[in-house]
Amino acid sequence: MAKTLFEKIWDRHIVKTIEDGPSVLYIDRHFIHEVTSPQAFNGLRKRGMKVLRPAQVVATADHNVPTIQQHLPIREELSRKQVEMLVQNCSDFGIELYGLGHPYQGIVHVIGPELGVTLPGMTIVCGDSHTSTHGAFGTIAFGIGTSEVEMALATQCVLQSKPKLMRINIDGQLQKGVLSKDIILHVISLLSASGATGYFVEYAGEAIRNLSMEGRMTICNMSIEMGARGGLIAPDETTFAYVKNRTFTPKGTDWENALADWHTLYTDADAVFDKELHIDAAEIEPMVTYGTNPGMGTGISQHIPSLASIPLNEQANFNKSLQYMGLRDGQPIKGQPVDFVFIGSCTNSRIEDLRLVADFVKGKKKADHVEVWIVPGSKQVEQAAMDEGIDKILMDAGFMLRQPGCSACLGMNEDKIPAGKYCISTSNRNFEGRQGPNARTLLASPLTAALAAITGKVNDIREYI
Amino acid sequence: MKQIRSTAVPIRDENIDTDQIIPARFLKATSRDGFGKNLFRDWRYENDNEATPRKDFPLNNPKWKGDILVAGKNFGCGSSREHAAWAIRDHGFEVVVSSFFADIFRNNALNNFLLPVQVSEDFLQHLFDTLDADPATQIDVDLEQQTIRILPTGEQEHFDINPYKKTCMINGYDDIDFLISILPDIEAFEKKKS
Ligand code: SF4
């Protein structure tokens, strides 16, 4: 029978299926971080249980960590306690921790792929919704709650109902200056913040095939922002070339065997999806969000929708959102001044993102009134940026290169955007208060964000390259 | 839990994300308790100050109370933080009604014996209007029968729940107990796989 990529991986990992209920899904890799794990470890202790397969669990500290002076003790007491508790838990339960000060430390969804811990065909979970990022390698990867973290630690399994399957094809080629971030913001604006709820999404088509692994990760990362459980992309030569020779990837004959297996991971020609969409890549513009969910985005040349164009029963929410953002319906988004620029998060903080930004800003200076934070996704990204001289280019432009962590993506550490200020951000969520109480977030690609840093406003990158 | 009969608190907003339910800065705790006081923190208080509650926010309005939270569609979208379910439960709600739930939130709710009741958009809007008109309206949620009923008028709707999850909710069974009980199967699976 013809199978989709998702079904091939799913079927290999089912331990058993409960009648009229979910399936027991075996988990190959489990990532943990300091925020969603403490209660799970406490649960294990209460039950007197150990971690079943500690070697399949990898931990890092990312959400809470400061992004300057990481060598000093964390100043904020509660954050420090949480990070210390992770250290304690990992040591008590025999889990490898890439904590502060470790050369592998970084945002959990950045380090998994770059270390070769994430490999095609795997099932991957983490107590974090953007676990969907790892789907770029052809994995079933999704976020779970803390109770499920406890289950996965104790039994290396979680209970899951098989989701519905959707395929989104991005056909043809992208315009110059349009990045994978624009593709996904475009898709979410078409489907809405809940349009893919209940689905796992496979991304396909020429424009997806042409993306680098970094670009594919950005797409899969934001699948959750339209409600999907996760997203995935069939592995191909681009994937294998990225994975080869990373720290933890198989070597020698193990590599040959793995590769042979990974070549079977694709959706069969006559497999059927519950839903299928085709989007013309050439129609996608650089995108910016204007509202308080990632579905409220628009092409850079467009205007914010007029109130009259919004369905009656959604107008109250639309108004509330624009009021929070301090924007008017019907106004152009181009020309909107910004106060802060944040280039970071598990969506866009990889070395390729920093290279793109550096290439563009080389020899330019940031606008005087704008503050620019560049937060690399990991120690390895930070190191590469220094090796390649990217740090120097960014500093010359007046940008601040900070140390790795989630940072202003969710403002759990000190990196918060002040109330009422506009921040153009390469992260994934523009929710009210996400970057700090009453902060106003405009989501965009790293290039659009870099351009805003230079011009002080939202502008169309196509006019500058 | 089998049946809840209570008044309800309506929050009409749609796409209520978990950052609104419990903002990230309150995720630094290492136990499951005490999140209720920060539920909807930034919608509840002016300038993060408990001395200045926002009068227009339903949780602050004494006319609405009860064990049932009624909210606009796509409730619980965003982050996977189970703290959102803990906060709602800790505040005292046992049921959340909406026309649509985000997947991870639904799982987290069920794992904490907070019942997500998904109704049609029409029924939801009618429920909002009814609660506006009479905040003392009693709502009956019957898990056994899978029905939600507006008591005074008897209007009701059926809701879906996975039969396995229903058994867990009614009997207080935990997924983790189940998984632990099949550890031999899991280990056998591992052997076969490798
Ligand atoms: S960078 Fe942002 S979205 Fe990614 S894991 Fe950290 S907090 Fe979550």
XYZ file of C-alpha atoms and ligand atoms in Angstrom:
667
model
C 0.000 0.000 0.000
C 1.230 3.479 -0.832
C 2.372 5.359 2.244
C 3.228 8.914 3.091
C 6.583 9.782 4.637
C 4.813 10.363 7.945
C 3.167 6.937 7.860
C 6.431 5.161 7.079
C 8.088 6.641 10.166
C 4.985 6.333 12.347
C 4.412 2.656 11.560
C 7.984 1.771 12.510
C 7.564 3.288 15.950
C 4.260 1.905 17.155
C 4.705 -0.383 20.156
C 0.968 -1.075 20.342
C -2.350 0.639 19.748
C -5.033 0.890 22.409
C -8.446 -0.121 21.163
C -10.510 3.045 20.597
C -7.593 5.027 21.879
C -4.188 6.446 21.104
C -1.082 4.519 20.065
C 2.011 3.909 22.125
C 4.707 5.688 20.126
C 8.344 4.808 20.745
C 10.646 7.838 20.987
C 14.183 7.726 19.595
C 15.357 11.089 20.952
C 14.132 13.174 23.828
C 15.417 16.706 24.325
C 14.879 18.471 27.634
C 15.465 21.995 28.943
C 15.220 23.718 32.300
C 11.668 25.115 32.107
C 9.424 22.146 31.336
C 11.400 19.346 33.003
C 11.643 19.958 36.789
C 8.120 18.762 37.565
C 8.692 15.658 35.429
C 11.804 14.686 37.393
C 9.929 15.314 40.629
C 7.245 12.950 39.355
C 9.850 10.245 38.685
C 11.249 10.652 42.170
C 7.797 10.340 43.700
C 7.269 7.086 41.838
C 10.762 5.877 42.660
C 11.520 5.439 38.961
C 14.666 5.942 36.940
C 15.038 7.264 33.411
C 14.586 4.224 31.158
C 17.093 5.167 28.412
C 19.235 8.089 29.589
C 21.487 7.750 26.520
C 18.549 8.796 24.311
C 17.971 11.995 26.284
C 19.909 15.224 25.692
C 19.613 18.311 27.892
C 20.536 21.953 27.507
C 19.842 25.241 29.301
C 18.388 27.842 26.950
C 15.102 29.514 27.943
C 16.271 31.240 31.091
C 19.927 31.930 30.482
C 21.374 35.432 30.275
C 22.890 36.389 26.917
C 25.682 38.528 28.298
C 28.376 37.507 30.755
C 27.350 33.880 30.757
C 30.474 32.981 32.702
C 29.058 34.701 35.809
C 26.422 33.120 38.057
C 22.886 33.870 36.820
C 21.751 36.977 38.669
C 18.021 36.397 38.654
C 17.346 33.998 41.503
C 14.467 31.944 40.121
C 16.203 31.458 36.769
C 19.365 30.400 38.510
C 17.465 27.887 40.635
C 15.785 26.388 37.599
C 19.074 25.978 35.759
C 20.727 24.515 38.873
C 17.882 22.084 39.218
C 18.459 20.899 35.639
C 22.124 20.291 36.467
C 21.119 18.321 39.556
C 18.453 16.300 37.726
C 20.766 15.408 34.852
C 23.437 14.290 37.259
C 20.989 12.280 39.414
C 19.439 10.534 36.416
C 22.543 10.107 34.231
C 21.606 12.455 31.398
C 24.128 14.264 29.179
C 23.812 18.016 29.754
C 25.119 20.746 27.486
C 24.672 23.468 30.065
C 26.062 26.960 30.390
C 29.749 27.042 29.631
C 29.649 23.859 27.537
C 30.828 24.279 23.924
C 27.632 22.538 22.699
C 25.185 24.701 24.702
C 22.435 26.510 22.822
C 18.757 26.567 21.937
C 17.553 22.992 22.046
C 16.257 23.028 18.446
C 19.496 24.489 17.143
C 21.902 22.110 18.876
C 20.091 18.837 18.056
C 20.578 19.191 14.310
C 24.027 20.786 14.424
C 25.392 17.994 16.619
C 23.896 15.273 14.458
C 21.704 14.083 17.336
C 18.706 14.664 15.049
C 18.725 12.120 12.198
C 16.251 11.209 9.431
C 13.527 8.708 10.256
C 13.550 9.342 13.992
C 10.756 10.127 16.409
C 11.702 13.121 18.556
C 9.942 14.861 21.429
C 10.725 17.780 23.708
C 8.681 19.740 26.214
C 8.583 22.589 23.755
C 6.195 23.256 20.894
C 8.913 24.170 18.383
C 10.231 20.633 18.442
C 8.586 20.589 15.016
C 11.877 22.164 13.794
C 13.533 18.735 13.646
C 10.964 17.623 11.058
C 13.188 19.305 8.452
C 15.298 16.117 8.550
C 12.382 13.816 7.801
C 11.518 12.994 11.404
C 8.291 12.884 13.368
C 9.068 15.577 15.905
C 6.573 17.332 18.133
C 6.185 19.236 21.380
C 4.760 17.676 24.517
C 3.631 18.822 27.956
C 5.431 18.091 31.200
C 3.297 15.041 32.063
C 4.372 13.583 28.746
C 7.999 14.510 29.454
C 7.662 12.366 32.560
C 6.171 9.520 30.488
C 8.965 9.739 27.927
C 11.630 9.746 30.643
C 10.092 6.770 32.426
C 9.127 4.644 29.424
C 10.719 6.164 26.278
C 7.160 6.307 24.886
C 4.242 8.718 24.664
C 0.592 8.125 23.830
C -0.433 9.730 20.563
C -3.429 9.556 18.296
C -2.509 9.424 14.638
C -2.965 12.941 13.252
C -4.537 13.827 9.917
C -2.045 14.506 7.145
C -1.696 17.559 4.957
C 0.780 18.285 2.174
C 1.696 21.834 1.284
C 3.505 22.178 -2.042
C 5.466 25.327 -2.730
C 5.876 25.148 -6.490
C 8.314 27.080 -8.649
C 10.968 29.532 -7.544
C 11.153 32.316 -4.990
C 11.740 35.952 -5.829
C 15.095 37.436 -4.890
C 15.171 38.543 -1.243
C 12.339 36.203 -0.277
C 13.455 33.675 2.346
C 11.997 30.513 3.844
C 10.678 32.636 6.722
C 8.543 34.508 4.201
C 7.216 31.213 2.819
C 6.011 30.040 6.199
C 4.599 33.430 7.246
C 2.744 33.468 3.929
C 1.372 29.945 4.481
C 0.223 30.775 8.021
C -1.454 33.983 6.856
C -3.389 31.893 4.303
C -4.358 29.105 6.705
C -4.744 31.205 9.909
C -3.355 30.466 13.360
C -5.611 27.423 13.698
C -5.826 26.262 10.079
C -3.708 23.146 10.472
C -4.893 22.019 13.909
C -5.088 18.234 14.080
C -2.692 17.800 11.142
C 0.905 16.895 10.561
C 2.126 18.815 7.529
C 4.560 17.590 4.883
C 6.184 20.398 2.889
C 7.119 19.602 -0.689
C 7.635 21.210 -4.073
C 10.495 22.785 -5.969
C 10.926 25.802 -3.692
C 11.236 23.528 -0.638
C 13.709 21.206 -2.379
C 15.857 24.237 -3.231
C 16.120 25.333 0.406
C 19.139 24.655 2.586
C 18.635 22.644 5.782
C 18.599 25.921 7.739
C 15.808 27.202 5.521
C 13.844 23.979 5.918
C 14.186 24.127 9.696
C 12.681 27.628 9.704
C 9.631 26.303 7.831
C 9.095 23.242 10.005
C 9.727 25.324 13.133
C 6.671 27.491 12.543
C 4.266 24.658 11.639
C 2.927 24.892 15.168
C 1.887 28.519 14.566
C -0.948 27.324 12.337
C -1.917 24.710 14.877
C -0.170 21.716 13.265
C 1.308 19.052 15.551
C 4.407 19.217 13.436
C 5.866 19.546 9.967
C 8.280 17.420 8.001
C 10.246 17.355 4.780
C 11.536 14.239 3.023
C 15.280 13.847 3.420
C 17.360 14.208 0.243
C 20.951 14.853 -0.824
C 20.842 18.280 0.889
C 19.874 16.541 4.130
C 22.515 13.815 3.853
C 25.255 16.325 3.054
C 24.288 18.392 6.126
C 24.134 15.381 8.435
C 27.360 13.723 7.292
C 30.339 13.914 9.662
C 28.567 15.781 12.444
C 29.651 15.010 16.012
C 27.118 12.260 16.723
C 26.179 10.994 13.270
C 26.943 7.364 12.458
C 30.319 6.761 10.826
C 31.779 4.108 8.487
C 29.510 1.147 7.694
C 26.920 2.437 10.160
C 26.694 5.526 7.999
C 26.320 3.465 4.806
C 23.536 1.391 6.374
C 21.760 4.434 7.701
C 21.992 6.154 4.355
C 20.495 3.184 2.532
C 17.574 3.247 4.938
C 17.079 7.014 4.700
C 16.752 6.704 0.933
C 13.437 4.892 1.510
C 12.011 7.859 3.421
C 9.721 9.651 0.991
C 6.019 9.809 0.255
C 5.009 7.191 -2.319
C 3.706 8.607 -5.572
C 0.089 7.520 -5.073
C -0.170 8.108 -1.322
C -3.123 10.266 -0.323
C -3.339 13.166 2.098
C -6.403 14.337 3.981
C -5.703 17.763 2.565
C -3.361 19.102 -0.089
C -2.440 22.675 -1.075
C -0.409 24.181 -3.884
C 1.186 27.587 -3.565
C 3.105 29.423 -6.266
C 6.488 30.452 -4.831
C 6.779 33.411 -7.187
C 3.717 35.034 -5.596
C 5.292 35.172 -2.149
C 6.536 38.595 -1.063
C 8.695 39.472 1.924
C 6.233 39.145 4.814
C 5.664 41.106 8.035
C 3.081 40.517 10.762
C 0.955 43.383 12.029
C -1.163 41.664 14.684
C -0.907 39.483 17.759
C -0.909 36.018 16.248
C 1.376 34.713 13.497
C -1.569 34.360 11.110
C -1.919 38.150 11.032
C 0.751 38.778 8.425
C 0.884 40.590 5.124
C 3.084 40.976 2.065
C 5.316 44.017 2.407
C 3.637 45.881 -0.462
C 0.155 45.299 0.969
C -1.834 47.233 3.521
C -3.116 45.981 6.847
C -6.622 44.672 6.029
C -9.468 47.139 6.404
C -11.961 46.445 9.173
C -14.706 46.062 6.567
C -12.857 43.140 4.975
C -12.847 41.170 8.258
C -15.810 38.834 8.953
C -18.222 40.415 11.419
C -17.685 37.892 14.214
C -13.894 38.399 14.051
C -13.883 42.196 14.095
C -13.725 42.573 17.871
C -10.586 40.401 18.060
C -9.065 42.169 15.068
C -9.629 45.570 16.665
C -8.235 44.475 19.994
C -5.153 43.191 18.264
C -4.527 46.399 16.283
C -5.132 48.481 19.364
C -2.481 46.505 21.217
C -0.104 47.010 18.290
C -0.902 50.722 17.991
C -1.619 50.281 14.267
C -4.588 51.323 12.111
C -6.585 49.080 9.813
C -5.902 49.820 6.158
C -2.505 51.422 6.766
C 0.557 50.287 4.789
C 3.010 48.195 6.795
C 5.946 49.506 4.803
C 7.387 52.597 6.465
C 6.398 51.524 9.993
C 9.198 52.717 12.336
C 10.794 50.209 14.713
C 12.720 50.681 17.976
C 14.320 47.264 18.385
C 15.597 44.567 16.069
C 15.913 41.014 17.393
C 17.663 38.464 15.218
C 17.610 35.173 17.055
C 15.417 32.274 18.293
C 15.132 28.687 17.095
C 13.473 30.023 13.928
C 16.362 32.144 12.630
C 19.580 32.099 14.665
C 21.664 29.630 12.713
C 24.972 30.409 11.063
C 23.325 30.798 7.673
C 21.009 33.470 9.096
C 23.959 35.368 10.537
C 25.859 35.071 7.252
C 22.933 36.528 5.322
C 22.626 39.399 7.754
C 26.370 40.082 7.748
C 26.531 40.011 3.947
C 23.784 42.572 3.749
C 24.920 44.975 6.485
C 28.632 44.891 5.637
C 29.810 48.503 5.401
C 26.430 49.887 6.543
C 25.437 51.443 9.869
C 22.315 50.906 11.914
C 19.819 53.757 12.264
C 20.607 55.875 15.325
C 17.408 55.300 17.264
C 17.325 51.518 16.790
C 18.755 48.967 19.183
C 19.864 45.737 17.517
C 20.323 42.409 19.318
C 21.811 39.457 17.495
C 21.538 36.295 19.551
C 23.207 33.220 18.037
C 21.362 29.924 18.483
C 24.284 28.071 20.012
C 27.891 28.233 21.166
C 28.877 26.574 17.897
C 27.066 29.257 15.879
C 28.718 31.927 17.998
C 32.135 30.342 17.440
C 31.577 30.061 13.681
C 30.494 33.714 13.553
C 33.769 34.690 15.194
C 35.843 32.398 12.981
C 34.254 33.900 9.884
C 34.634 37.503 11.032
C 30.865 37.976 11.170
C 31.103 39.337 14.715
C 33.303 42.168 13.479
C 30.965 43.099 10.605
C 27.973 43.168 12.949
C 29.804 45.247 15.529
C 30.918 47.733 12.884
C 27.285 48.131 11.883
C 26.411 48.940 15.494
C 24.728 45.596 16.198
C 25.209 43.844 19.499
C 26.243 40.195 19.259
C 25.082 38.478 22.419
C 25.562 34.948 23.749
C 23.323 31.963 22.900
C 19.852 31.410 24.349
C 16.158 31.973 23.712
C 16.523 35.585 24.829
C 13.906 38.081 23.612
C 11.968 35.366 21.798
C 10.048 34.910 25.032
C 11.690 37.359 27.414
C 12.170 34.919 30.295
C 15.619 36.307 31.017
C 16.487 40.034 31.164
C 16.187 40.486 27.374
C 12.787 42.160 27.241
C 11.399 44.737 24.855
C 10.021 47.725 26.821
C 6.281 48.403 26.897
C 4.896 50.100 23.807
C 8.094 49.691 21.761
C 8.146 48.088 18.324
C 10.468 45.174 17.756
C 10.992 43.588 14.378
C 11.871 40.043 15.258
C 12.996 36.891 13.476
C 11.338 34.744 16.157
C 8.069 32.882 15.762
C 5.464 34.462 18.030
C 3.972 37.937 18.125
C 1.585 37.196 20.997
C 0.689 39.981 23.401
C 3.474 40.364 25.947
C 5.606 37.630 24.392
C 8.735 39.811 24.227
C 7.894 41.657 27.437
C 4.714 43.168 28.914
C 3.057 45.372 26.255
C 5.926 44.922 23.788
C 4.889 45.088 20.115
C 6.333 42.428 17.861
C 6.561 42.424 14.064
C 7.690 39.028 12.777
C 9.861 38.996 9.676
C 12.794 37.303 7.952
C 16.412 37.975 8.973
C 16.925 40.086 5.826
C 13.837 42.202 6.408
C 14.897 42.620 10.046
C 18.442 43.602 9.043
C 17.069 46.150 6.592
C 14.868 47.627 9.324
C 17.965 47.937 11.510
C 19.651 50.033 8.829
C 16.691 52.174 7.727
C 14.920 52.317 11.102
C 11.702 51.257 9.401
C 9.955 48.306 7.838
C 11.054 48.315 4.200
C 10.996 46.110 1.122
C 14.279 44.197 0.849
C 13.698 43.658 -2.875
C 14.417 47.339 -3.429
C 17.805 47.101 -1.713
C 19.488 44.036 -3.187
C -15.041 13.278 37.363
C -18.442 12.360 35.891
C -20.611 15.415 35.982
C -20.211 19.114 36.757
C -23.062 21.512 37.348
C -21.983 25.098 37.795
C -22.185 28.680 36.644
C -19.510 29.747 34.169
C -17.031 32.510 33.366
C -17.043 33.689 29.732
C -13.969 35.093 27.952
C -14.946 35.885 24.407
C -11.471 36.362 22.956
C -10.363 34.002 20.207
C -6.907 32.479 19.765
C -6.130 32.779 23.462
C -2.541 31.588 23.512
C -0.714 30.035 26.424
C 1.386 33.190 26.850
C -1.853 34.956 27.866
C -3.004 32.086 30.080
C 0.310 32.093 31.950
C 3.030 34.538 30.834
C 6.556 33.131 30.443
C 7.970 35.029 33.399
C 5.898 32.820 35.723
C 7.353 29.588 34.386
C 10.308 29.633 36.718
C 8.678 27.534 39.414
C 9.766 23.953 39.839
C 6.547 22.552 41.311
C 3.089 22.205 39.771
C 1.290 24.307 42.367
C 0.430 27.941 42.790
C 0.029 28.975 39.151
C -3.632 29.920 39.589
C -2.918 33.350 41.012
C -1.095 34.297 37.818
C -3.721 32.908 35.461
C -4.308 35.525 32.709
C -1.975 37.762 34.680
C -1.557 40.515 32.082
C -5.251 40.664 31.237
C -6.211 40.639 34.884
C -4.102 43.471 36.244
C -3.044 46.933 35.149
C 0.771 47.250 35.051
C 1.284 43.822 36.590
C -0.087 45.164 39.878
C -2.549 43.107 41.926
C -3.811 46.318 43.528
C -5.158 47.486 40.174
C -7.341 44.777 38.673
C -8.816 45.508 35.250
C -12.511 45.857 35.888
C -13.499 44.868 32.374
C -11.804 41.464 32.568
C -14.354 38.703 33.304
C -12.272 36.966 35.994
C -12.390 40.229 37.969
C -16.105 40.679 37.614
C -17.900 39.211 40.631
C -21.030 38.539 38.610
C -19.257 35.666 36.852
C -17.913 32.725 38.787
C -17.972 28.962 38.732
C -16.033 25.864 37.748
C -16.489 26.245 33.989
C -14.459 28.517 31.734
C -16.012 29.377 28.373
C -13.616 30.836 25.778
C -13.422 31.785 22.094
C -12.139 29.484 19.379
C -8.600 28.095 19.119
C -8.095 28.134 22.864
C -4.635 27.251 24.180
C -2.638 27.775 21.005
C 1.082 28.496 21.152
C 3.557 27.034 23.555
C 3.443 23.500 24.972
C 3.697 24.753 28.553
C 1.568 22.501 30.724
C 1.673 25.371 33.213
C -1.339 26.740 31.299
C -3.442 23.731 32.259
C -2.045 23.820 35.807
C -2.963 27.507 36.160
C -6.538 26.983 34.987
C -6.958 23.960 37.242
C -5.283 25.688 40.184
C -7.623 28.632 39.806
C -10.470 26.183 40.323
C -11.837 25.471 36.849
C -12.677 21.870 36.023
C -14.003 22.326 32.509
C -13.028 24.568 29.582
C -15.551 25.052 26.796
C -14.532 26.352 23.370
C -15.358 25.764 19.724
C -11.783 24.675 19.023
C -8.758 23.629 21.083
C -5.092 23.583 20.168
C -3.771 20.003 20.158
C -1.050 20.202 22.780
C -3.270 22.131 25.169
C -6.013 19.511 24.825
C -3.552 16.750 25.775
C -2.157 18.752 28.663
C -5.658 19.482 29.945
C -6.682 15.830 29.846
C -3.470 14.805 31.592
C -4.469 17.132 34.440
C -8.109 16.128 34.665
C -9.252 19.411 33.207
C -12.004 18.521 30.733
C -11.896 20.278 27.335
C -15.415 20.413 25.886
C -15.503 21.280 22.199
C -18.837 22.645 20.982
C -20.052 24.112 17.694
C -19.390 27.785 16.987
C -23.150 28.447 17.127
C -23.580 26.787 20.486
C -20.572 28.675 21.826
C -21.937 32.047 20.696
C -25.317 31.172 22.185
C -23.620 30.225 25.432
C -21.801 33.581 25.521
C -25.064 35.459 24.919
C -26.858 33.431 27.574
C -24.134 34.089 30.152
C -24.172 37.788 29.269
C -27.907 37.980 29.746
C -27.911 35.966 32.957
C -24.571 35.298 34.681
C -26.328 32.978 37.146
C -27.154 30.490 34.393
C -26.293 26.961 35.442
C -24.456 24.759 32.954
C -24.419 20.999 33.188
C -21.520 19.010 31.771
C -22.124 15.271 31.778
C -18.995 13.340 30.831
C -20.705 9.955 30.907
C -23.327 11.088 28.392
C -20.895 13.474 26.645
C -23.368 16.329 26.750
C -23.257 19.973 27.726
C -26.595 21.515 28.653
C -27.812 25.031 29.444
C -29.982 24.074 32.398
C -32.790 26.656 32.353
C -33.619 26.113 28.679
C -32.500 22.510 28.340
C -30.609 23.326 25.125
C -27.767 20.876 24.784
C -25.023 19.631 22.567
C -23.048 16.423 22.341
C -19.262 16.597 22.588
C -16.579 14.155 21.485
C -13.913 12.610 23.636
C -11.633 9.715 22.871
C -13.135 6.635 24.665
C -9.791 5.770 26.246
C -9.389 9.307 27.580
C -12.961 9.281 28.825
C -12.271 6.174 30.900
C -9.135 7.837 32.277
C -11.038 11.015 33.198
C -13.893 9.194 34.883
C -11.686 6.842 36.863
C -8.738 9.139 37.504
C -6.348 6.895 35.540
C -3.007 8.286 34.488
C -1.361 7.692 31.094
C 1.934 7.209 32.817
C 0.599 4.358 34.959
C -0.590 2.691 31.791
C 2.775 3.100 30.048
C 4.632 1.768 33.070
C 2.341 -1.256 33.075
C 3.424 -2.148 29.535
C 7.183 -1.682 30.058
C 7.845 -5.339 29.096
C 6.173 -4.680 25.715
C 8.308 -1.589 25.243
C 11.498 -3.472 25.983
C 10.480 -6.261 23.604
C 9.836 -3.630 20.947
C 13.307 -2.174 21.465
C 14.905 -5.590 20.965
C 13.010 -6.186 17.758
C 13.829 -2.727 16.441
C 17.568 -2.847 16.937
S 13.857 30.328 20.873
Fe 11.788 30.878 21.431
S 10.475 29.469 20.384
Fe 12.540 28.638 20.293
S 12.674 27.232 22.014
Fe 13.397 29.221 22.722
S 11.590 30.226 23.553
Fe 10.863 28.531 22.337
